[in-house]
Amino acid sequence: MAKVTMVEAVTMALAHELKNDKDVVILGEDVGINGGVFRATNGLAQTFGEDRVIDTPLAEAMIAGLTVGMATQGMKPIAEAQFMGFIYPMVEQIICHAARFRNRTRGRLTCPLVIRAPYGGGIHAPEHHSESTEAMFAHMPGIRVVIPSSPSRAYGLLLAAIRNPDPVLFLEPKRVYHLNKEEVEDDGEEYPLDMCYVLREGTDVTLVSWGAMMKETLEAADKLEAQGVSVEVIDVATISPLDMDTIHESVAKTGRCVIVQEAARHCGVASEIAANLADQGLYDLHAPVKRVTGYDTVMPLFKMEMKYMPSTARILDTVNKVLEVS
Amino acid sequence: MAKVTMVEAVTMALAHELKNDKDVVILGEDVGINGGVFRATNGLAQTFGEDRVIDTPLAEAMIAGLTVGMATQGMKPIAEAQFMGFIYPMVEQIICHAARFRNRTRGRLTCPLVIRAPYGGGIHAPEHHSESTEAMFAHMPGIRVVIPSSPSRAYGLLLAAIRNPDPVLFLEPKRVYHLNKEEVEDDGEEYPLDMCYVLREGTDVTLVSWGAMMKETLEAADKLEAQGVSVEVIDVATISPLDMDTIHESVAKTGRCVIVQEAARHCGVASEIAANLADQGLYDLHAPVKRVTGYDTVMPLFKMEMKYMPSTARILDTVNKVLEVS
Amino acid sequence: MTTVASFDINYLQYLSPNGDLVGDRKPSIASNFEHLKSIYELMVLTRTFDAKAVALQRTGKMGTYASCLGHEAVHIGIGAAMEESDVFAPMYREYGTQFYRGVKMSEVLQYWGGDERGSNFSGPQHDFPWCVPIATQCMHAAGAALSFKLRGEQRAAVSVVGDGGSSKGDFLEAINAASAFQLPMVLMIVNNQWAISVPRKKQSAGRTLAQKGVAGGLPSIQVDGNDYIAVYTAVKSALKRAKEGKGASVIEAITYRLSDHTTADDASRYRPDDELDNAKEFEPIKRMRKYLTSQGQWNEQLENQLLETCKKEVEAAVQEYLNAEPPQVTDMFDYMYAELPHDLEAQRRYAIEMEEKSNG
Amino acid sequence: MTTVASFDINYLQYLSPNGDLVGDRKPSIASNFEHLKSIYELMVLTRTFDAKAVALQRTGKMGTYASCLGHEAVHIGIGAAMEESDVFAPMYREYGTQFYRGVKMSEVLQYWGGDERGSNFSGPQHDFPWCVPIATQCMHAAGAALSFKLRGEQRAAVSVVGDGGSSKGDFLEAINAASAFQLPMVLMIVNNQWAISVPRKKQSAGRTLAQKGVAGGLPSIQVDGNDYIAVYTAVKSALKRAKEGKGASVIEAITYRLSDHTTADDASRYRPDDELDNAKEFEPIKRMRKYLTSQGQWNEQLENQLLETCKKEVEAAVQEYLNAEPPQVTDMFDYMYAELPHDLEAQRRYAIEMEEKSNG
Ligand SMILES: Cc1ncc(C[n+]2csc(CCOP(=O)(O)OP(=O)(O)O)c2C)c(N)n1
Ligand SMILES: Cc1ncc(C[n+]2csc(CCOP(=O)(O)OP(=O)(O)O)c2C)c(N)n1
Ligand SMILES: [Mg+2]
Ligand SMILES: [Mg+2]
């Protein structure tokens, strides 16, 4: 069993499905011989041929539209948006078509497609290369939004996304593409697409996050544990549909919840989680539900990007406020 | 002083600014001689000329891009998206450019533009003509999102939107375009762009909504008052930035809050409001914060649309649950 | 300066507005009267249907409806030129094509009646349903065509946009995709001179819309869209080319929207009356009838019989539409996903609960 | 079939790769040696800057950088043909154009150094900054051009896209807008044969990219993008046409990206070495030097002096870049809106608080 990084786990899952299912094709900008700008499709064109791993013209609306057209005709296309910042021309096709064909035709035409996009900041990249607008897509009925945060979850969730008979947006937190290596067996085992992962159990406070922010969240948990605070840490992983059961269960135990989100605060996924706690979870709460998020400003160019994104210090600052409440 | 409908108030505000500011131009599909498919620009091309009220080719990305280009060069363009369902090709220009030029250039180039779009369901329209995806835009830093719910607020808020030196998305709840007539003086007085409106004062429960759902919300309030419940009703009006102060103040008084939103529930604007209550407002709450929203499904074709959208009955059902809590 | 590339846009017409055959080359279909008569019958049926659909909307029995009045030749021409295994990606008014391909009139009514079941229609199951977001269907046709190509299938896709839609990026990107991937597809532009209230000349200063295909180096022509024989011939040969692996074509069919844009529109606000009157001279059904009559293939008696049959068929379709079982509140949930996600179950239960309350 | 429209795409070159003047018509600029020498100097300065910028990235003193190696003739040709009052809408590597228009080298470095202040640059204040979302800048140029037209100003806008960008809807819709509104603008395609790893031929099977302009009926030509004289002449005459109210043009400049796509790219993964070697034969600076030398206008001594000056100028710019005051955490908030909305004030305060904590 090989130790792989998250981006290698992505490649592994793609290769697995290209091999197992002849209807699977990959398309996007630079996904072919170059293997993608993050090497997520590294070697796949060479192994499976340029008919299965297709470099497209530079036009994201076109990529999305082709993908939808292919999916309705029985293919299982996996499109890549080179960066989440370039996904916006795809929005019309995603919201108007990918998310609707099954419902629109009462099941006659369906859209088993995946759109993959590296997302998030913190890699010193140019403008528009650091977006995290998952909430926009989580608001769209008819499309699943999945975000892995470790190599094994990347592998298992991507397999599930490809096999899922409905459209899935698969966001890859590129800041942690190479962070850790993990042993991941290429056994074709998929993970469920509607489940949170409790990464650490605890009784004093629940920290909820997803994607690259799991790094700071777990770091904060470490520091808190060192101070004697018992922290439960949840990786949401599937933003839509959202597994609130696991979160409610945790908060029922801890009474305190801090949600950590890289994206801007206003109308983000953290808001949805907090809103559910304000409803179904209200009587469990011993302290205000706090969100540690990006500011409601544009993600700055990279000189300031780490000041924009939630830091371990900001998480600790917030958790301490929540713990102060008696 | 004339009694006007909401759509007439929109026309009045547009005419006012076309007359007062030579940099103001209107552009969009069918906005010219035809006066727009809802007649919001009725007579304006005839009065101000086809150089001020411009029919464009059918291409929303182009309309948005032209608008951004014009705004950066000192014009004050007002673009129309014919229906909110056709705004998606504009997303890239809105999020990547309109919302960013001031910040990107440290104030050198700015984007004083307005994008108007009729939005929401309930008018028996074809597919894609009933969207309410305001939350997607409320999540974008750098653009204001404004939604009037009466003729006078349409007039005052639209004037403010046009005069605002930054981009504004102005969503017009078309279901109530013709609902009520109101006396609106064409006095050029604008309304603030960061304020909720308390439409009715009460002490038992706070109902919060915006846009066309104010109709059902006020109807529910009437019925509740008849049952002896004292209801405070708030029209949010500016979704972004959001005036939480007014909402907190109200909930501090009533201890109960129900938020009514036409859009799908997951990651909607209602979630943001509830999330704020779960944080800053937690100690004010006597009962769970409930959201009455569209389901997390695609807005159905019109045979079923009224079953999708929150009804007065659903609002009452929910408020009663909240009132039951002692 | 050296010339590195040259392009011509040609115009194809066989049947003049008077119903005379023009031009030197006469296609064989021009004397296949059995075929032409059946086409004529479908054109008249389509027009009968269309008038009835408008009436249903006017009397509150249906929602907004987009009439196809005046488009019968181009729509049915596309349908007749295609094979069943080909994929059709329409905009929203190509009923003629769809009837040819087996879609039922009652299904069209059901769709405009605000019921999703209309899009689960008869006819080729792989065909795309009506597409409201302008021009997005062109990319679906391209995606279908790419699938055929990758799978080595001898099939092609046909998309339709209007003169308005030909301005939108999706159409233009589809031309580019068709070029880059050499896709088996035909991109039709049905230029009916208006995009709601915006006249053709405001969409582009280009002499033709067909020349948009030059961007991708695609063979691009104009045809008389009121001339069934021209449309059929052009589409047929473009499809043949596509299926032989020679790539895509663009065909601009010149016709005229003889109706309002939809029943929600009032064209008298923006369209000169004389323009409409003039356009009626060129309309496709009269032309075909004149031709068939001049060839001794048609007469008043046949015409009257046909009108009678059409009326009955349409009436039967209307009854089928009106008598359909109403949809269920659960339908809203049950086709969203192959498997209903957990969090939607509660919403579904609540919808049923509220429905029961309101009924009882 | 009758022909209703015909189009030619011509190719313009004055200066052969050997530095010889070719063709029958010699533009007057070809003997304006003062001008050509100053252009040559800017080309060399730009290339010196470019090499230094790559080095800064490699040594961790700057972020990702998009090199302009090989594009000097086309970029500076655009700059020289424009007037200051015109508006320039670049993609992200047209430093040559920008230097000509007064943007400082240190500002370019600041931008790629991850600092917004670089886009608040010197040079025409109405010029657009670098634009990362491919082709979206074409619409900004069109919007600017529409403003000029509506206000009756004698100004024009120039946008640039690459061969890759020419596939994107925004470019294609901009051509359509330019046609429909007869806009005073020039749409440049800088075809450097690669879009990151995707070769030109995968973008479109069209013989040229210039022919995309035919879609809107715009005059569309190819020029040798390594030939300053050709680029200058073509852009100059297109701008003249635009400002005379005759509408927009499309110019495809054929050049070659002699570098990796950006410093984050490794072209050896996908680009054949011999292709690169071959392209170096055609590069623009050598060609111009040969021409000037053959005309007795340049020699080794001047060359050495020039290289020395360029080195110094670039070094000064680097120092200016490195010595700039660091940005403030509050900058994140203070340029978002003309007036900071209420709800952002709390966030701004918190950002300051956290900054102070982390500093002390
Ligand atoms: C993306 C998008 N924008 C706007 C509309 C609203 N709309 C519906 S039909 C139409 C005009 C279409 O004109 P054309 O393409 O010429 O087709 P026609 O209706 O004339 O057949 C418009 C603007 C839409 N459906 N989709
Ligand atoms: C909308 C969008 N999609 C993708 C990208 C990523 N990207 C940056 S440059 C580039 C290739 C551009 O190639 P081309 O247009 O030929 O210009 P060149 O870089 O060769 O000058 C790509 C795909 C982007 N910046 N914007
Ligand atoms: Mg039309
Ligand atoms: Mg290129």
mmCIF file of N, CA, C and O in Angstrom, chain C residues 265-320:
data_model
loop_
_atom_site.group_PDB
_atom_site.id
_atom_site.type_symbol
_atom_site.label_atom_id
_atom_site.label_comp_id
_atom_site.label_asym_id
_atom_site.label_seq_id
_atom_site.Cartn_x
_atom_site.Cartn_y
_atom_site.Cartn_z
ATOM 1 N N ASP C 265 -46.496 38.369 -25.020
ATOM 2 C CA ASP C 265 -45.919 39.493 -25.755
ATOM 3 C C ASP C 265 -46.989 40.185 -26.589
ATOM 4 O O ASP C 265 -48.015 39.591 -26.924
ATOM 5 N N ASP C 266 -46.747 41.447 -26.903
ATOM 6 C CA ASP C 266 -47.642 42.196 -27.787
ATOM 7 C C ASP C 266 -46.780 42.884 -28.845
ATOM 8 O O ASP C 266 -46.264 43.980 -28.626
ATOM 9 N N ALA C 267 -46.661 42.211 -29.978
ATOM 10 C CA ALA C 267 -45.728 42.686 -30.998
ATOM 11 C C ALA C 267 -46.157 44.024 -31.603
ATOM 12 O O ALA C 267 -45.339 44.726 -32.199
ATOM 13 N N SER C 268 -47.407 44.389 -31.429
ATOM 14 C CA SER C 268 -47.840 45.662 -32.022
ATOM 15 C C SER C 268 -47.138 46.852 -31.370
ATOM 16 O O SER C 268 -47.130 47.947 -31.897
ATOM 17 N N ARG C 269 -46.527 46.619 -30.206
ATOM 18 C CA ARG C 269 -45.780 47.697 -29.541
ATOM 19 C C ARG C 269 -44.522 48.082 -30.303
ATOM 20 O O ARG C 269 -43.983 49.174 -30.103
ATOM 21 N N TYR C 270 -43.994 47.169 -31.088
ATOM 22 C CA TYR C 270 -42.678 47.442 -31.671
ATOM 23 C C TYR C 270 -42.545 47.070 -33.140
ATOM 24 O O TYR C 270 -41.608 47.469 -33.804
ATOM 25 N N ARG C 271 -43.496 46.303 -33.680
ATOM 26 C CA ARG C 271 -43.315 45.803 -35.042
ATOM 27 C C ARG C 271 -44.240 46.523 -36.018
ATOM 28 O O ARG C 271 -45.452 46.570 -35.804
ATOM 29 N N PRO C 272 -43.676 47.065 -37.083
ATOM 30 C CA PRO C 272 -44.513 47.761 -38.061
ATOM 31 C C PRO C 272 -45.497 46.781 -38.716
ATOM 32 O O PRO C 272 -45.109 45.678 -39.112
ATOM 33 N N ASP C 273 -46.761 47.201 -38.846
ATOM 34 C CA ASP C 273 -47.789 46.345 -39.436
ATOM 35 C C ASP C 273 -47.424 45.889 -40.852
ATOM 36 O O ASP C 273 -47.649 44.746 -41.231
ATOM 37 N N ASP C 274 -46.869 46.818 -41.614
ATOM 38 C CA ASP C 274 -46.616 46.473 -43.014
ATOM 39 C C ASP C 274 -45.546 45.407 -43.153
ATOM 40 O O ASP C 274 -45.543 44.622 -44.094
ATOM 41 N N GLU C 275 -44.643 45.377 -42.179
ATOM 42 C CA GLU C 275 -43.627 44.338 -42.208
ATOM 43 C C GLU C 275 -44.289 42.966 -42.088
ATOM 44 O O GLU C 275 -43.946 42.025 -42.807
ATOM 45 N N LEU C 276 -45.239 42.886 -41.175
ATOM 46 C CA LEU C 276 -45.953 41.628 -40.984
ATOM 47 C C LEU C 276 -46.737 41.257 -42.238
ATOM 48 O O LEU C 276 -46.691 40.111 -42.714
ATOM 49 N N ASP C 277 -47.437 42.226 -42.781
ATOM 50 C CA ASP C 277 -48.224 41.955 -43.991
ATOM 51 C C ASP C 277 -47.337 41.439 -45.111
ATOM 52 O O ASP C 277 -47.656 40.466 -45.791
ATOM 53 N N ASN C 278 -46.219 42.087 -45.255
ATOM 54 C CA ASN C 278 -45.283 41.687 -46.291
ATOM 55 C C ASN C 278 -44.792 40.261 -46.069
ATOM 56 O O ASN C 278 -44.734 39.443 -46.990
ATOM 57 N N ALA C 279 -44.468 39.959 -44.811
ATOM 58 C CA ALA C 279 -43.918 38.636 -44.498
ATOM 59 C C ALA C 279 -44.911 37.525 -44.825
ATOM 60 O O ALA C 279 -44.523 36.416 -45.194
ATOM 61 N N LYS C 280 -46.186 37.831 -44.693
ATOM 62 C CA LYS C 280 -47.203 36.800 -44.967
ATOM 63 C C LYS C 280 -47.119 36.301 -46.402
ATOM 64 O O LYS C 280 -47.484 35.168 -46.697
ATOM 65 N N GLU C 281 -46.655 37.175 -47.289
ATOM 66 C CA GLU C 281 -46.508 36.776 -48.696
ATOM 67 C C GLU C 281 -45.512 35.638 -48.870
ATOM 68 O O GLU C 281 -45.533 34.934 -49.864
ATOM 69 N N PHE C 282 -44.614 35.534 -47.915
ATOM 70 C CA PHE C 282 -43.511 34.581 -48.075
ATOM 71 C C PHE C 282 -43.690 33.315 -47.253
ATOM 72 O O PHE C 282 -42.834 32.465 -47.237
ATOM 73 N N GLU C 283 -44.824 33.214 -46.595
ATOM 74 C CA GLU C 283 -44.942 32.148 -45.588
ATOM 75 C C GLU C 283 -44.961 30.766 -46.252
ATOM 76 O O GLU C 283 -45.292 30.620 -47.426
ATOM 77 N N PRO C 284 -44.580 29.759 -45.488
ATOM 78 C CA PRO C 284 -44.229 28.462 -46.072
ATOM 79 C C PRO C 284 -45.404 27.579 -46.504
ATOM 80 O O PRO C 284 -45.251 26.809 -47.457
ATOM 81 N N ILE C 285 -46.516 27.669 -45.851
ATOM 82 C CA ILE C 285 -47.585 26.704 -46.153
ATOM 83 C C ILE C 285 -48.247 27.034 -47.487
ATOM 84 O O ILE C 285 -48.453 26.173 -48.344
ATOM 85 N N LYS C 286 -48.548 28.306 -47.657
ATOM 86 C CA LYS C 286 -49.149 28.765 -48.913
ATOM 87 C C LYS C 286 -48.269 28.346 -50.099
ATOM 88 O O LYS C 286 -48.750 27.824 -51.118
ATOM 89 N N ARG C 287 -46.997 28.556 -49.903
ATOM 90 C CA ARG C 287 -46.030 28.259 -50.952
ATOM 91 C C ARG C 287 -46.058 26.769 -51.329
ATOM 92 O O ARG C 287 -46.095 26.404 -52.507
ATOM 93 N N MET C 288 -46.065 25.942 -50.330
ATOM 94 C CA MET C 288 -46.064 24.499 -50.588
ATOM 95 C C MET C 288 -47.377 24.085 -51.258
ATOM 96 O O MET C 288 -47.391 23.261 -52.174
ATOM 97 N N ARG C 289 -48.484 24.680 -50.796
ATOM 98 C CA ARG C 289 -49.776 24.334 -51.388
ATOM 99 C C ARG C 289 -49.800 24.728 -52.861
ATOM 100 O O ARG C 289 -50.260 23.978 -53.730
ATOM 101 N N LYS C 290 -49.275 25.921 -53.130
ATOM 102 C CA LYS C 290 -49.236 26.364 -54.537
ATOM 103 C C LYS C 290 -48.438 25.385 -55.381
ATOM 104 O O LYS C 290 -48.837 25.020 -56.490
ATOM 105 N N TYR C 291 -47.321 24.983 -54.878
ATOM 106 C CA TYR C 291 -46.478 24.059 -55.636
ATOM 107 C C TYR C 291 -47.210 22.738 -55.875
ATOM 108 O O TYR C 291 -47.293 22.249 -57.012
ATOM 109 N N LEU C 292 -47.753 22.173 -54.810
ATOM 110 C CA LEU C 292 -48.448 20.885 -54.956
ATOM 111 C C LEU C 292 -49.635 21.007 -55.891
ATOM 112 O O LEU C 292 -49.897 20.124 -56.723
ATOM 113 N N THR C 293 -50.344 22.121 -55.757
ATOM 114 C CA THR C 293 -51.506 22.341 -56.631
ATOM 115 C C THR C 293 -51.061 22.445 -58.094
ATOM 116 O O THR C 293 -51.636 21.808 -58.982
ATOM 117 N N SER C 294 -49.991 23.222 -58.306
ATOM 118 C CA SER C 294 -49.513 23.398 -59.689
ATOM 119 C C SER C 294 -49.041 22.076 -60.284
ATOM 120 O O SER C 294 -49.038 21.884 -61.492
ATOM 121 N N GLN C 295 -48.644 21.160 -59.424
ATOM 122 C CA GLN C 295 -48.198 19.846 -59.898
ATOM 123 C C GLN C 295 -49.350 18.844 -59.961
ATOM 124 O O GLN C 295 -49.134 17.642 -60.153
ATOM 125 N N GLY C 296 -50.550 19.346 -59.723
ATOM 126 C CA GLY C 296 -51.718 18.473 -59.772
ATOM 127 C C GLY C 296 -51.818 17.509 -58.609
ATOM 128 O O GLY C 296 -52.487 16.472 -58.679
ATOM 129 N N GLN C 297 -51.169 17.853 -57.518
ATOM 130 C CA GLN C 297 -51.124 16.944 -56.377
ATOM 131 C C GLN C 297 -52.062 17.363 -55.251
ATOM 132 O O GLN C 297 -52.170 16.660 -54.246
ATOM 133 N N TRP C 298 -52.658 18.493 -55.412
ATOM 134 C CA TRP C 298 -53.478 18.985 -54.293
ATOM 135 C C TRP C 298 -54.672 19.729 -54.849
ATOM 136 O O TRP C 298 -54.622 20.239 -55.979
ATOM 137 N N ASN C 299 -55.777 19.737 -54.069
ATOM 138 C CA ASN C 299 -56.945 20.483 -54.512
ATOM 139 C C ASN C 299 -57.764 20.890 -53.294
ATOM 140 O O ASN C 299 -57.452 20.508 -52.160
ATOM 141 N N GLU C 300 -58.826 21.621 -53.562
ATOM 142 C CA GLU C 300 -59.590 22.167 -52.456
ATOM 143 C C GLU C 300 -60.218 21.091 -51.603
ATOM 144 O O GLU C 300 -60.311 21.211 -50.385
ATOM 145 N N GLN C 301 -60.655 20.017 -52.268
ATOM 146 C CA GLN C 301 -61.305 18.955 -51.503
ATOM 147 C C GLN C 301 -60.331 18.322 -50.522
ATOM 148 O O GLN C 301 -60.639 18.114 -49.337
ATOM 149 N N LEU C 302 -59.127 18.017 -51.006
ATOM 150 C CA LEU C 302 -58.111 17.457 -50.118
ATOM 151 C C LEU C 302 -57.826 18.426 -48.972
ATOM 152 O O LEU C 302 -57.671 18.034 -47.818
ATOM 153 N N GLU C 303 -57.783 19.686 -49.314
ATOM 154 C CA GLU C 303 -57.509 20.706 -48.311
ATOM 155 C C GLU C 303 -58.581 20.697 -47.223
ATOM 156 O O GLU C 303 -58.273 20.706 -46.030
ATOM 157 N N ASN C 304 -59.831 20.646 -47.652
ATOM 158 C CA ASN C 304 -60.910 20.668 -46.667
ATOM 159 C C ASN C 304 -60.894 19.431 -45.781
ATOM 160 O O ASN C 304 -61.089 19.520 -44.566
ATOM 161 N N GLN C 305 -60.655 18.292 -46.431
ATOM 162 C CA GLN C 305 -60.536 17.056 -45.648
ATOM 163 C C GLN C 305 -59.426 17.185 -44.615
ATOM 164 O O GLN C 305 -59.585 16.819 -43.445
ATOM 165 N N LEU C 306 -58.298 17.701 -45.082
ATOM 166 C CA LEU C 306 -57.138 17.825 -44.192
ATOM 167 C C LEU C 306 -57.466 18.712 -42.999
ATOM 168 O O LEU C 306 -57.194 18.358 -41.849
ATOM 169 N N LEU C 307 -58.101 19.848 -43.287
ATOM 170 C CA LEU C 307 -58.416 20.770 -42.192
ATOM 171 C C LEU C 307 -59.302 20.084 -41.161
ATOM 172 O O LEU C 307 -59.136 20.242 -39.950
ATOM 173 N N GLU C 308 -60.241 19.323 -41.680
ATOM 174 C CA GLU C 308 -61.154 18.588 -40.791
ATOM 175 C C GLU C 308 -60.382 17.601 -39.893
ATOM 176 O O GLU C 308 -60.565 17.593 -38.670
ATOM 177 N N THR C 309 -59.521 16.790 -40.527
ATOM 178 C CA THR C 309 -58.738 15.811 -39.749
ATOM 179 C C THR C 309 -57.873 16.514 -38.706
ATOM 180 O O THR C 309 -57.778 16.062 -37.568
ATOM 181 N N CYS C 310 -57.227 17.560 -39.128
ATOM 182 C CA CYS C 310 -56.339 18.267 -38.208
ATOM 183 C C CYS C 310 -57.110 18.759 -36.986
ATOM 184 O O CYS C 310 -56.673 18.613 -35.844
ATOM 185 N N LYS C 311 -58.271 19.330 -37.259
ATOM 186 C CA LYS C 311 -59.080 19.856 -36.170
ATOM 187 C C LYS C 311 -59.380 18.752 -35.158
ATOM 188 O O LYS C 311 -59.269 18.931 -33.949
ATOM 189 N N LYS C 312 -59.784 17.595 -35.698
ATOM 190 C CA LYS C 312 -60.123 16.477 -34.809
ATOM 191 C C LYS C 312 -58.915 16.000 -34.013
ATOM 192 O O LYS C 312 -59.011 15.751 -32.817
ATOM 193 N N GLU C 313 -57.808 15.861 -34.703
ATOM 194 C CA GLU C 313 -56.607 15.382 -34.012
ATOM 195 C C GLU C 313 -56.210 16.333 -32.893
ATOM 196 O O GLU C 313 -55.846 15.910 -31.791
ATOM 197 N N VAL C 314 -56.274 17.617 -33.202
ATOM 198 C CA VAL C 314 -55.888 18.606 -32.198
ATOM 199 C C VAL C 314 -56.864 18.563 -31.030
ATOM 200 O O VAL C 314 -56.468 18.603 -29.863
ATOM 201 N N GLU C 315 -58.147 18.429 -31.363
ATOM 202 C CA GLU C 315 -59.142 18.396 -30.292
ATOM 203 C C GLU C 315 -58.890 17.205 -29.359
ATOM 204 O O GLU C 315 -58.974 17.326 -28.126
ATOM 205 N N ALA C 316 -58.545 16.074 -29.957
ATOM 206 C CA ALA C 316 -58.254 14.887 -29.141
ATOM 207 C C ALA C 316 -57.054 15.138 -28.232
ATOM 208 O O ALA C 316 -57.050 14.754 -27.048
ATOM 209 N N ALA C 317 -56.055 15.812 -28.776
ATOM 210 C CA ALA C 317 -54.861 16.111 -27.974
ATOM 211 C C ALA C 317 -55.213 17.039 -26.813
ATOM 212 O O ALA C 317 -54.734 16.868 -25.689
ATOM 213 N N VAL C 318 -56.061 18.008 -27.097
ATOM 214 C CA VAL C 318 -56.465 18.946 -26.049
ATOM 215 C C VAL C 318 -57.183 18.192 -24.935
ATOM 216 O O VAL C 318 -56.931 18.409 -23.744
ATOM 217 N N GLN C 319 -58.056 17.267 -25.326
ATOM 218 C CA GLN C 319 -58.771 16.496 -24.304
ATOM 219 C C GLN C 319 -57.796 15.679 -23.465
ATOM 220 O O GLN C 319 -57.920 15.619 -22.238
ATOM 221 N N GLU C 320 -56.840 15.071 -24.142
ATOM 222 C CA GLU C 320 -55.847 14.286 -23.414
ATOM 223 C C GLU C 320 -55.105 15.174 -22.412
ATOM 224 O O GLU C 320 -54.899 14.778 -21.255
#
